């Protein structure tokens, strides 16, 4: 499809349009633009010119060639022959194929539509019919008879004229002999009228026509085989409004290009020209994307360049400057247009794939990097020792689907934009390895103590009773998130149902709560008379913790 064409073929547009040029009947005024070869660039970005999307170019097609803007490459697919049919109206033909710029989707008047390149609308000349021998003989006989009749009529008219002239001469002679004689009674008014009538009849001689119909005399030699009716049709069709464009000066050297069919404006669909930006016909806005420069050009030795696949994120694309920025604590992640362009590969139908799958994979990579749930973390206890915590459900969990959608929405921006990651679960700090932060509840299962911290400040230190040691009720270690809090509540199990005033679950059915039925806390109570797994607290301590914590508050348990 992208074969190299001979340079001479590039003149096809000029030849086709020049055939139609002789039919314009507009007044002779100075054209707003000279007929010739041009590159047509958008006023919004003059370095980008109208281009035929290569995969749509096919010599055998009559329509469907797509227009876009692309960086100027000095190839004939970006050059157009502008034929000024009058001072302001013109046709615009593609230099590579001879097809002309045409308005499409014209089912209803004044409706906006698409613009493409199609064959010039023209009527083919009729095929001349060959006469048969019989028809020729018949025609000859008719012509002979016609000539005989003509000669006979001519002789009769000549004789009548001669006789009339003789009679006139006799009358003249008689009058000259006696100028004073009184006219005879027979020379009445009726006779004079009769003679005048006869003279009138003899003067009505036919003038034979030796020219053809005047219509044929104004038709160019390329259409000399057309009949009168067909010639009129050609003159009408060669000014087809869907292929005729009005050029209107804008004052800065650019032009509005308006369809003669409904005077809609050729408009760049993007706000700024770029590789792959499409054009259509729109209502008037007066913006730069409706103004066009006609840059005088020439026939190039190169017919085509590969512009059928336009990656909008590659250099020269509409989104070449795109940057999507996300912050994870003090760490910044930047997704650039260069990376996105690498995710795109051409489909068989010359289209670019959707990149949603690539963005989901990218979000997964962010989750792997910044998720902290289940990740071992270092923790410094209230006693001053540093331990490693492995278990628990606490930590950051990225919602990869929602984050990918947020990134995809950011693709509509042409510059830098900030995207907020979407989390399905949060933690106290973005610091990987220490995401607990400075607000948490600390439970020492060995020494049976609880500490409450808020923004690094110790609010409470109290003794507790945990699950019975050495049984299936033993409280497990790990870092957990507070699931919710409830006051009051009733705790139920297989063999109990106990009301409490403050209930704060953090690991399934295990939680912090008051235990007013206990007379003491701490020590070795948990080894023989521990709880079912919960952390039993004095009522006052449970009340303070309840007032301080909220959903997601870290609870750190260790042995």
Coordinates of C-alpha atoms in Angstrom, one line a residue:
X1 CA 0.0 0.0 0.0
X2 CA 2.9 2.3 0.8
X3 CA 4.6 1.8 -2.5
X4 CA 6.6 4.7 -4.0
X5 CA 4.7 6.5 -6.8
X6 CA 6.3 8.2 -9.8
X7 CA 6.7 12.0 -9.3
X8 CA 4.7 12.6 -12.5
X9 CA 1.7 10.9 -10.9
X10 CA 1.6 13.7 -8.3
X11 CA 0.3 16.0 -11.1
X12 CA -2.9 14.1 -11.2
X13 CA -4.7 16.5 -8.8
X14 CA -3.7 19.5 -10.9
X15 CA -4.8 17.9 -14.2
X16 CA -8.2 16.8 -12.8
X17 CA -8.9 20.1 -11.3
X18 CA -7.7 22.1 -14.3
X19 CA -10.2 20.1 -16.4
X20 CA -13.0 21.6 -14.3
X21 CA -11.5 25.1 -14.1
X22 CA -12.9 26.4 -17.4
X23 CA -16.5 26.1 -16.1
X24 CA -16.4 28.9 -13.5
X25 CA -18.7 31.8 -14.4
X26 CA -17.8 33.9 -11.4
X27 CA -16.8 37.6 -11.9
X28 CA -13.2 38.2 -12.7
X29 CA -11.7 39.5 -9.5
X30 CA -8.3 39.2 -7.9
X31 CA -8.3 35.8 -6.1
X32 CA -7.5 35.8 -2.4
X33 CA -5.0 33.0 -3.1
X34 CA -3.1 32.0 -6.2
X35 CA -3.8 28.6 -7.7
X36 CA -0.9 26.3 -6.9
X37 CA 0.6 23.7 -4.6
X38 CA 0.4 24.3 -0.8
X39 CA 1.0 22.7 2.6
X40 CA -2.0 23.6 4.8
X41 CA -1.1 24.2 8.5
X42 CA -3.1 25.0 11.6
X43 CA -2.8 28.4 13.1
X44 CA -2.7 26.7 16.5
X45 CA 0.6 25.0 15.7
X46 CA 2.0 26.0 12.3
X47 CA 4.7 23.3 12.3
X48 CA 1.9 20.7 11.9
X49 CA 0.3 20.3 8.5
X50 CA -2.7 18.5 7.0
X51 CA -1.7 14.9 6.3
X52 CA -3.4 11.9 4.6
X53 CA -3.4 9.1 7.1
X54 CA -1.3 6.6 5.2
X55 CA -3.2 3.4 5.8
X56 CA -6.4 5.0 4.3
X57 CA -4.7 6.0 1.0
X58 CA -5.6 3.7 -1.8
X59 CA -5.8 4.6 -5.5
X60 CA -8.8 2.3 -6.0
X61 CA -10.9 3.9 -3.3
X62 CA -13.3 6.7 -4.0
X63 CA -13.8 7.9 -0.5
X64 CA -12.8 7.3 3.1
X65 CA -9.3 8.9 3.1
X66 CA -8.8 10.3 6.5
X67 CA -7.2 13.6 7.3
X68 CA -5.0 14.4 10.3
X69 CA -2.3 16.8 11.2
X70 CA 1.3 15.7 11.4
X71 CA 4.8 17.2 11.5
X72 CA 5.8 18.6 8.1
X73 CA 7.9 15.9 6.4
X74 CA 8.2 17.3 2.8
X75 CA 6.2 14.4 1.3
X76 CA 3.5 14.7 -1.3
X77 CA 0.8 13.2 1.0
X78 CA 1.0 16.5 2.9
X79 CA 0.7 18.7 -0.2
X80 CA -2.5 19.9 -1.9
X81 CA -3.3 21.5 -5.2
X82 CA -5.6 24.5 -4.6
X83 CA -7.6 25.5 -7.7
X84 CA -9.2 28.9 -7.4
X85 CA -12.4 28.6 -9.4
X86 CA -13.3 32.3 -8.6
X87 CA -11.9 35.1 -6.4
X88 CA -12.8 33.3 -3.2
X89 CA -14.0 29.8 -4.0
X90 CA -11.7 26.9 -4.7
X91 CA -11.3 23.1 -4.9
X92 CA -8.6 21.4 -2.8
X93 CA -7.1 18.3 -4.3
X94 CA -4.6 15.8 -2.8
X95 CA -1.3 15.9 -4.8
X96 CA -0.8 12.1 -4.5
X97 CA -4.1 10.9 -5.9
X98 CA -6.2 13.6 -7.5
X99 CA -9.0 13.1 -4.9
X100 CA -10.5 16.3 -3.7
X101 CA -11.5 17.6 -0.3
X102 CA -15.2 16.9 0.2
X103 CA -17.8 17.4 2.8
X104 CA -19.6 14.2 3.9
X105 CA -22.6 13.3 6.1
X106 CA -24.7 15.8 4.2
X107 CA -28.1 14.1 4.7
X108 CA -29.6 17.3 6.3
X109 CA -28.8 20.9 5.5
X110 CA -26.8 22.9 8.0
X111 CA -25.8 19.7 9.9
X112 CA -22.2 19.3 11.0
X113 CA -20.3 16.5 9.4
X114 CA -17.0 15.0 8.5
X115 CA -14.5 15.9 5.8
X116 CA -12.6 13.5 3.7
X117 CA -11.1 13.1 0.2
X118 CA -13.2 11.6 -2.6
X119 CA -13.1 11.5 -6.4
X120 CA -14.0 14.6 -8.2
X121 CA -17.7 14.5 -9.1
X122 CA -17.9 14.5 -12.9
X123 CA -20.0 12.9 -15.7
X124 CA -18.2 10.6 -18.1
X125 CA -18.8 11.6 -21.8
X126 CA -21.3 9.4 -23.7
X127 CA -20.1 6.7 -26.1
X128 CA -20.6 7.7 -29.8
X129 CA -22.9 5.3 -31.7
X130 CA -21.9 3.9 -35.1
X131 CA -24.5 4.3 -37.9
X132 CA -25.5 1.2 -39.9
X133 CA -25.5 1.2 -43.7
X134 CA -29.3 1.3 -43.9
X135 CA -29.4 4.3 -41.5
X136 CA -26.7 6.1 -43.6
X137 CA -28.6 5.5 -46.9
X138 CA -31.9 6.7 -45.4
X139 CA -30.2 9.8 -44.0
X140 CA -28.6 10.5 -47.5
X141 CA -32.0 10.2 -49.2
X142 CA -33.7 12.5 -46.7
X143 CA -30.9 15.1 -47.2
X144 CA -31.2 14.9 -51.0
X145 CA -35.0 15.4 -50.9
X146 CA -34.5 18.3 -48.5
X147 CA -32.0 19.9 -50.9
X148 CA -34.4 19.5 -53.9
X149 CA -37.2 21.1 -51.9
X150 CA -35.0 23.9 -50.9
X151 CA -33.8 24.6 -54.5
X152 CA -37.5 24.6 -55.8
X153 CA -38.6 27.0 -53.1
X154 CA -35.6 29.2 -53.8
X155 CA -36.4 29.3 -57.6
X156 CA -40.1 30.2 -56.9
X157 CA -39.1 33.0 -54.5
X158 CA -36.7 34.4 -57.1
X159 CA -39.3 34.4 -59.9
X160 CA -41.8 36.1 -57.6
X161 CA -39.3 38.7 -56.7
X162 CA -38.4 39.3 -60.4
X163 CA -42.1 39.8 -61.4
X164 CA -42.6 42.1 -58.6
X165 CA -39.7 44.2 -59.6
X166 CA -41.0 44.4 -63.2
X167 CA -44.4 45.6 -62.0
X168 CA -42.8 48.2 -59.8
X169 CA -40.6 49.5 -62.7
X170 CA -43.8 49.9 -65.0
X171 CA -45.6 51.9 -62.3
X172 CA -42.6 54.1 -61.8
X173 CA -42.3 54.8 -65.6
X174 CA -46.0 55.7 -65.8
X175 CA -45.7 58.0 -62.8
X176 CA -42.7 59.8 -64.4
X177 CA -44.5 60.4 -67.6
X178 CA -47.4 62.2 -66.0
X179 CA -46.6 63.5 -62.5
X180 CA -49.7 65.7 -62.4
X181 CA -52.1 62.9 -63.4
X182 CA -54.8 62.1 -60.9
X183 CA -54.7 58.4 -59.7
X184 CA -57.2 56.0 -61.2
X185 CA -60.3 55.2 -59.2
X186 CA -59.0 51.6 -59.1
X187 CA -56.0 52.6 -57.0
X188 CA -57.9 52.5 -53.8
X189 CA -56.6 52.2 -50.2
X190 CA -57.3 48.4 -50.3
X191 CA -55.1 48.0 -53.3
X192 CA -52.3 49.9 -51.7
X193 CA -52.6 47.7 -48.6
X194 CA -52.5 44.6 -50.8
X195 CA -49.3 45.7 -52.5
X196 CA -47.7 46.5 -49.2
X197 CA -48.6 43.0 -48.0
X198 CA -47.0 41.4 -51.1
X199 CA -43.8 43.4 -50.6
X200 CA -43.7 42.3 -47.0
X201 CA -44.0 38.6 -48.0
X202 CA -41.2 38.8 -50.5
X203 CA -38.8 40.4 -48.0
X204 CA -39.2 37.5 -45.4
X205 CA -36.3 35.5 -46.8
X206 CA -34.8 32.7 -44.4
X207 CA -31.3 33.2 -43.1
X208 CA -29.6 29.8 -42.8
X209 CA -27.6 29.1 -39.5
X210 CA -24.0 28.0 -40.0
X211 CA -23.2 27.7 -36.2
X212 CA -24.0 25.1 -33.5
X213 CA -26.0 25.8 -30.3
X214 CA -24.3 28.5 -28.3
X215 CA -24.0 26.2 -25.3
X216 CA -21.4 24.1 -27.0
X217 CA -19.3 27.1 -27.9
X218 CA -18.6 27.9 -24.2
X219 CA -17.6 24.3 -23.2
X220 CA -14.0 23.4 -23.0
X221 CA -12.5 21.0 -25.5
X222 CA -12.4 18.3 -22.8
X223 CA -16.2 18.2 -22.9
X224 CA -16.8 18.7 -26.7
X225 CA -18.5 15.3 -27.0
X226 CA -21.2 16.2 -24.5
X227 CA -24.8 16.8 -25.7
X228 CA -26.4 20.1 -24.8
X229 CA -28.2 18.5 -21.8
X230 CA -25.1 16.7 -20.6
X231 CA -23.0 19.8 -20.9
X232 CA -25.3 21.8 -18.7
X233 CA -25.2 18.9 -16.2
X234 CA -21.4 19.0 -16.2
X235 CA -21.2 22.7 -15.6
X236 CA -23.5 22.2 -12.6
X237 CA -21.7 19.2 -11.2
X238 CA -18.2 20.6 -11.6
X239 CA -19.3 23.3 -9.1
X240 CA -20.7 20.7 -6.6
X241 CA -20.9 22.5 -3.3
X242 CA -19.7 19.5 -1.3
X243 CA -16.3 19.9 -3.0
X244 CA -16.2 23.7 -3.2
X245 CA -14.6 25.7 -0.4
X246 CA -14.8 29.4 0.5
X247 CA -11.6 31.1 1.7
X248 CA -12.1 33.9 4.1
X249 CA -9.1 36.1 5.2
X250 CA -8.5 36.3 9.0
X251 CA -6.1 39.3 8.9
X252 CA -3.0 37.6 10.0
X253 CA -2.3 35.7 6.7
X254 CA -4.5 32.7 7.7
X255 CA -7.9 31.8 6.3
X256 CA -11.1 30.2 7.4
X257 CA -12.0 27.3 5.1
X258 CA -15.8 27.1 4.8
X259 CA -17.8 24.5 3.1
X260 CA -19.9 26.0 0.3
X261 CA -22.7 23.5 1.1
X262 CA -23.5 24.9 4.5
X263 CA -20.7 27.2 5.4
X264 CA -19.5 25.1 8.3
X265 CA -15.8 25.6 9.2
X266 CA -12.9 23.2 8.8
X267 CA -11.9 22.7 12.4
X268 CA -9.0 21.0 14.1
X269 CA -10.6 18.6 16.7
X270 CA -7.8 19.2 19.2
X271 CA -7.2 22.6 20.7
X272 CA -3.6 22.4 19.3
X273 CA -2.3 20.7 16.3
X274 CA -0.2 17.6 16.9
X275 CA 0.6 14.3 15.3
X276 CA -2.6 12.4 14.8
X277 CA -5.1 15.3 15.5
X278 CA -8.2 14.9 13.3
X279 CA -10.3 17.5 11.5
X280 CA -14.0 17.9 11.0
X281 CA -16.6 20.6 10.1
X282 CA -18.0 22.6 13.0
X283 CA -19.9 25.8 13.7
X284 CA -17.9 29.1 13.9
X285 CA -15.9 29.7 17.1
X286 CA -13.2 32.0 15.8
X287 CA -10.5 30.1 17.7
X288 CA -7.1 29.2 16.3
X289 CA -8.1 25.7 15.5
X290 CA -10.4 27.0 12.8
X291 CA -7.7 29.1 11.1
X292 CA -5.4 27.7 8.5
X293 CA -2.2 28.9 6.7
X294 CA -1.6 28.1 3.0
X295 CA 2.2 27.7 2.7
X296 CA 3.4 27.6 -0.9
X297 CA 5.1 24.3 -1.7
X298 CA 6.4 22.1 -4.5
X299 CA 6.2 18.5 -5.7
X300 CA 8.5 16.4 -3.6
X301 CA 10.5 13.4 -4.9
X302 CA 8.9 11.4 -2.0
X303 CA 5.3 10.5 -2.3
X304 CA 4.5 8.9 1.1
X305 CA 5.8 8.6 4.7
X306 CA 4.4 6.2 7.3
X307 CA 2.0 8.3 9.4
X308 CA -0.8 5.8 9.7
X309 CA 0.0 4.9 13.3
X310 CA 0.1 8.0 15.5
X311 CA 1.0 7.4 19.0
X312 CA -0.3 10.4 20.9
X313 CA 2.2 9.9 23.7
X314 CA 5.3 9.7 21.5
X315 CA 7.3 12.8 20.6
X316 CA 5.2 15.1 18.5
X317 CA 2.0 13.5 19.8
X318 CA -0.8 15.4 21.5
X319 CA 0.2 14.1 25.0
X320 CA 4.0 14.1 24.6
X321 CA 4.4 16.2 27.7
X322 CA 2.0 14.2 29.9
X323 CA 3.3 13.4 33.4
X324 CA 1.2 11.7 36.1
X325 CA 2.6 12.3 39.5
X326 CA 1.7 10.4 42.7
X327 CA 3.1 10.7 46.2
X328 CA 3.5 7.8 48.7
X329 CA 4.6 9.6 51.8
X330 CA 7.8 11.3 50.9
X331 CA 8.3 9.2 47.8
X332 CA 7.2 10.6 44.4
X333 CA 6.3 8.3 41.5
X334 CA 6.1 9.9 38.0
X335 CA 4.5 8.1 35.0
X336 CA 5.7 9.8 31.8
X337 CA 4.3 9.9 28.2
X338 CA 7.5 8.0 27.1
X339 CA 6.6 5.1 29.3
X340 CA 2.9 5.1 28.2
X341 CA 4.0 5.2 24.5
X342 CA 6.0 2.0 25.0
X343 CA 2.9 0.2 26.2
X344 CA 1.2 0.8 22.9
X345 CA 1.6 -1.5 19.9
X346 CA -0.2 -1.3 16.6
X347 CA -3.2 -3.6 16.0
X348 CA -3.7 -5.3 12.6
X349 CA -6.4 -2.8 11.7
X350 CA -4.0 0.2 12.1
X351 CA -5.4 1.2 15.5
X352 CA -3.8 1.6 18.9
X353 CA -4.9 -0.7 21.7
X354 CA -6.5 0.4 24.9
X355 CA -4.0 0.7 27.7
X356 CA -6.2 -0.2 30.6
X357 CA -4.5 -3.6 31.1
X358 CA -1.1 -1.8 31.1
X359 CA -2.3 0.6 33.7
X360 CA -3.7 -2.2 35.9
X361 CA -0.2 -3.9 35.7
X362 CA 1.4 -0.6 36.6
X363 CA -1.0 -0.2 39.6
X364 CA 0.0 -3.8 40.7
X365 CA 3.6 -2.8 40.6
X366 CA 2.9 0.1 42.9
X367 CA 1.0 -2.1 45.3
X368 CA 3.9 -4.5 45.4
X369 CA 6.2 -1.6 46.2
X370 CA 4.0 0.3 48.7
X371 CA 1.6 -2.2 50.3
X372 CA 2.7 -2.9 53.9
X373 CA 0.1 -5.4 55.0
X374 CA 1.8 -8.6 56.1
X375 CA 5.2 -7.1 55.6
X376 CA 7.7 -7.6 58.5
X377 CA 8.2 -4.4 60.4
X378 CA 10.5 -3.1 63.1
X379 CA 9.0 -1.9 66.4
X380 CA 10.5 -0.3 69.4
X381 CA 8.7 -1.3 72.6
X382 CA 7.9 0.9 75.5
X383 CA 10.6 -1.0 77.4
X384 CA 13.1 0.2 74.8
X385 CA 13.8 -3.0 72.9
X386 CA 13.5 -3.3 69.1
X387 CA 11.5 -6.3 67.8
X388 CA 10.4 -7.6 64.4
X389 CA 6.7 -8.1 63.9
X390 CA 5.5 -10.6 61.2
X391 CA 1.8 -11.2 61.7
X392 CA -1.3 -9.2 61.6
X393 CA -3.6 -7.5 59.0
X394 CA -2.5 -4.0 59.6
X395 CA -0.9 -1.9 56.8
X396 CA -1.4 -0.1 53.6
X397 CA -3.4 -1.9 50.8
X398 CA -3.7 -0.2 47.4
X399 CA -6.9 -0.5 45.5
X400 CA -5.3 -1.3 42.2
X401 CA -8.4 -1.1 40.1
X402 CA -9.5 2.3 41.4
X403 CA -6.0 3.6 41.2
X404 CA -5.6 2.5 37.6
X405 CA -8.9 4.2 36.7
X406 CA -7.7 7.4 38.3
X407 CA -4.5 7.2 36.2
X408 CA -6.5 6.6 33.1
X409 CA -8.7 9.6 33.8
X410 CA -5.5 11.6 34.0
X411 CA -4.7 10.7 30.4
X412 CA -6.9 13.6 29.3
X413 CA -4.4 16.1 30.5
X414 CA -1.6 17.3 28.2
X415 CA 0.8 18.4 31.0
X416 CA 1.6 17.5 34.5
X417 CA -1.1 16.4 36.9
X418 CA -1.3 14.9 40.4
X419 CA -3.1 11.7 41.0
X420 CA -4.1 10.6 44.5
X421 CA -3.6 6.8 45.1
X422 CA -6.8 5.0 46.2
X423 CA -6.4 2.7 49.2
X424 CA -8.7 0.0 50.3
X425 CA -6.9 0.0 53.7
X426 CA -4.7 2.7 55.3
X427 CA -2.1 2.8 58.0
X428 CA -0.6 5.4 60.3
X429 CA 2.5 6.2 58.2
X430 CA 3.8 5.8 54.6
X431 CA 7.2 4.7 55.8
X432 CA 7.8 1.2 54.6
X433 CA 8.9 -1.0 57.5
X434 CA 7.5 1.4 60.1
X435 CA 4.0 2.2 59.0
X436 CA 2.5 2.1 62.6
X437 CA 3.3 5.8 63.2
X438 CA 3.1 7.6 66.5
X439 CA -0.4 6.8 67.6
X440 CA -1.2 3.2 68.6
X441 CA -2.2 0.8 71.4
X442 CA 0.7 -1.4 72.6
X443 CA 0.0 -4.7 74.3
X444 CA 2.9 -6.6 76.0
X445 CA 1.5 -10.2 76.2
X446 CA 4.4 -11.4 78.3
X447 CA 4.3 -8.6 81.0
X448 CA 0.5 -8.2 80.7
X449 CA 0.6 -4.4 80.1
X450 CA -1.1 -1.9 77.8
X451 CA 0.1 1.5 76.7
X452 CA -1.9 4.1 74.8
X453 CA -0.1 6.6 72.5
X454 CA -1.5 9.6 70.7
X455 CA 0.8 11.5 68.3
X456 CA 3.8 10.2 70.2
X457 CA 2.4 11.1 73.6
X458 CA 1.8 8.5 76.2
X459 CA -1.8 8.8 77.5
X460 CA -2.2 5.6 79.4
X461 CA -0.3 2.7 81.0
X462 CA -2.3 -0.1 82.6
X463 CA -2.3 -3.8 83.5
X464 CA -4.4 -6.3 81.6
X465 CA -5.4 -9.9 81.3
X466 CA -5.0 -11.7 77.9
X467 CA -6.1 -15.1 76.6
X468 CA -5.2 -18.2 78.7
X469 CA -1.6 -19.1 77.9
X470 CA -0.8 -22.4 76.3
X471 CA -4.4 -23.0 75.0
X472 CA -6.3 -22.2 71.9
X473 CA -7.5 -19.1 73.7
X474 CA -4.0 -17.6 73.9
X475 CA -3.9 -14.1 72.3
X476 CA -1.8 -14.1 69.1
X477 CA 0.9 -11.5 68.5
X478 CA 1.0 -9.2 65.5
X479 CA 0.0 -5.7 64.3
X480 CA -3.8 -5.2 63.7
X481 CA -6.2 -2.5 62.7
X482 CA -9.1 -1.6 65.0
X483 CA -12.2 -2.7 63.1
X484 CA -14.8 -0.6 64.9
X485 CA -15.9 0.4 68.5
X486 CA -19.2 -0.1 70.2
X487 CA -20.7 1.0 73.5
X488 CA -22.4 -0.9 75.1
X489 CA -22.1 -4.4 73.7
X490 CA -22.8 -8.0 74.6
X491 CA -20.0 -10.6 74.0
X492 CA -21.3 -14.1 73.2
X493 CA -19.6 -17.4 72.8
X494 CA -20.3 -21.1 72.9
X495 CA -20.6 -21.0 76.7
X496 CA -21.0 -17.4 77.6
X497 CA -22.9 -14.1 77.0
X498 CA -21.3 -11.2 78.7
X499 CA -22.4 -7.5 78.6
X500 CA -19.6 -4.9 78.5
X501 CA -19.6 -1.1 78.3
X502 CA -16.7 -0.6 75.8
X503 CA -16.0 -3.0 73.0
X504 CA -13.1 -2.5 70.5
X505 CA -12.4 -5.5 68.3
X506 CA -9.1 -5.7 66.3
X507 CA -8.6 -9.4 65.3
X508 CA -11.7 -11.2 64.4
X509 CA -13.6 -11.9 67.7
X510 CA -10.6 -10.6 69.7
X511 CA -10.7 -7.1 71.1
X512 CA -10.1 -4.7 73.9
X513 CA -12.9 -4.3 76.5
X514 CA -13.7 -3.6 80.1
X515 CA -14.0 -6.5 82.6
X516 CA -15.7 -5.2 85.7
X517 CA -16.1 -8.8 87.0
X518 CA -12.3 -9.0 87.6
X519 CA -10.9 -7.8 90.9
X520 CA -7.3 -7.6 89.6
X521 CA -5.3 -7.5 86.4
X522 CA -1.7 -8.2 85.4
X523 CA 0.8 -10.6 86.8
X524 CA 0.4 -14.3 85.9
X525 CA -3.4 -14.4 85.9
X526 CA -3.4 -15.1 82.1
X527 CA -1.5 -18.4 82.6
X528 CA -4.3 -20.1 84.5
X529 CA -7.4 -17.8 84.4
X530 CA -7.0 -15.8 81.2
X531 CA -9.7 -14.6 78.9
X532 CA -11.2 -16.3 75.8
X533 CA -8.6 -14.3 73.8
X534 CA -9.6 -10.7 74.4
X535 CA -7.6 -8.1 76.3
X536 CA -9.5 -7.5 79.6
X537 CA -9.1 -4.0 81.0
X538 CA -10.1 -2.0 84.1
X539 CA -13.2 0.0 83.3
X540 CA -11.5 3.4 83.6
X541 CA -8.7 2.4 81.3
X542 CA -11.1 0.9 78.7
X543 CA -13.1 4.2 78.8
X544 CA -10.0 6.3 78.0
X545 CA -8.9 4.1 75.2
X546 CA -12.4 4.0 73.8
X547 CA -12.6 7.8 73.7
X548 CA -9.2 8.1 72.0
X549 CA -9.1 5.4 69.3
X550 CA -11.1 5.1 66.0
X551 CA -11.4 2.7 63.1
X552 CA -8.0 1.7 61.7
X553 CA -6.1 2.6 64.9
X554 CA -3.0 0.3 65.2
X555 CA -3.0 -2.3 68.0
X556 CA 0.4 -3.9 68.5
X557 CA 0.5 -7.2 70.3
X558 CA 3.8 -9.1 71.1
X559 CA 5.3 -11.6 73.4

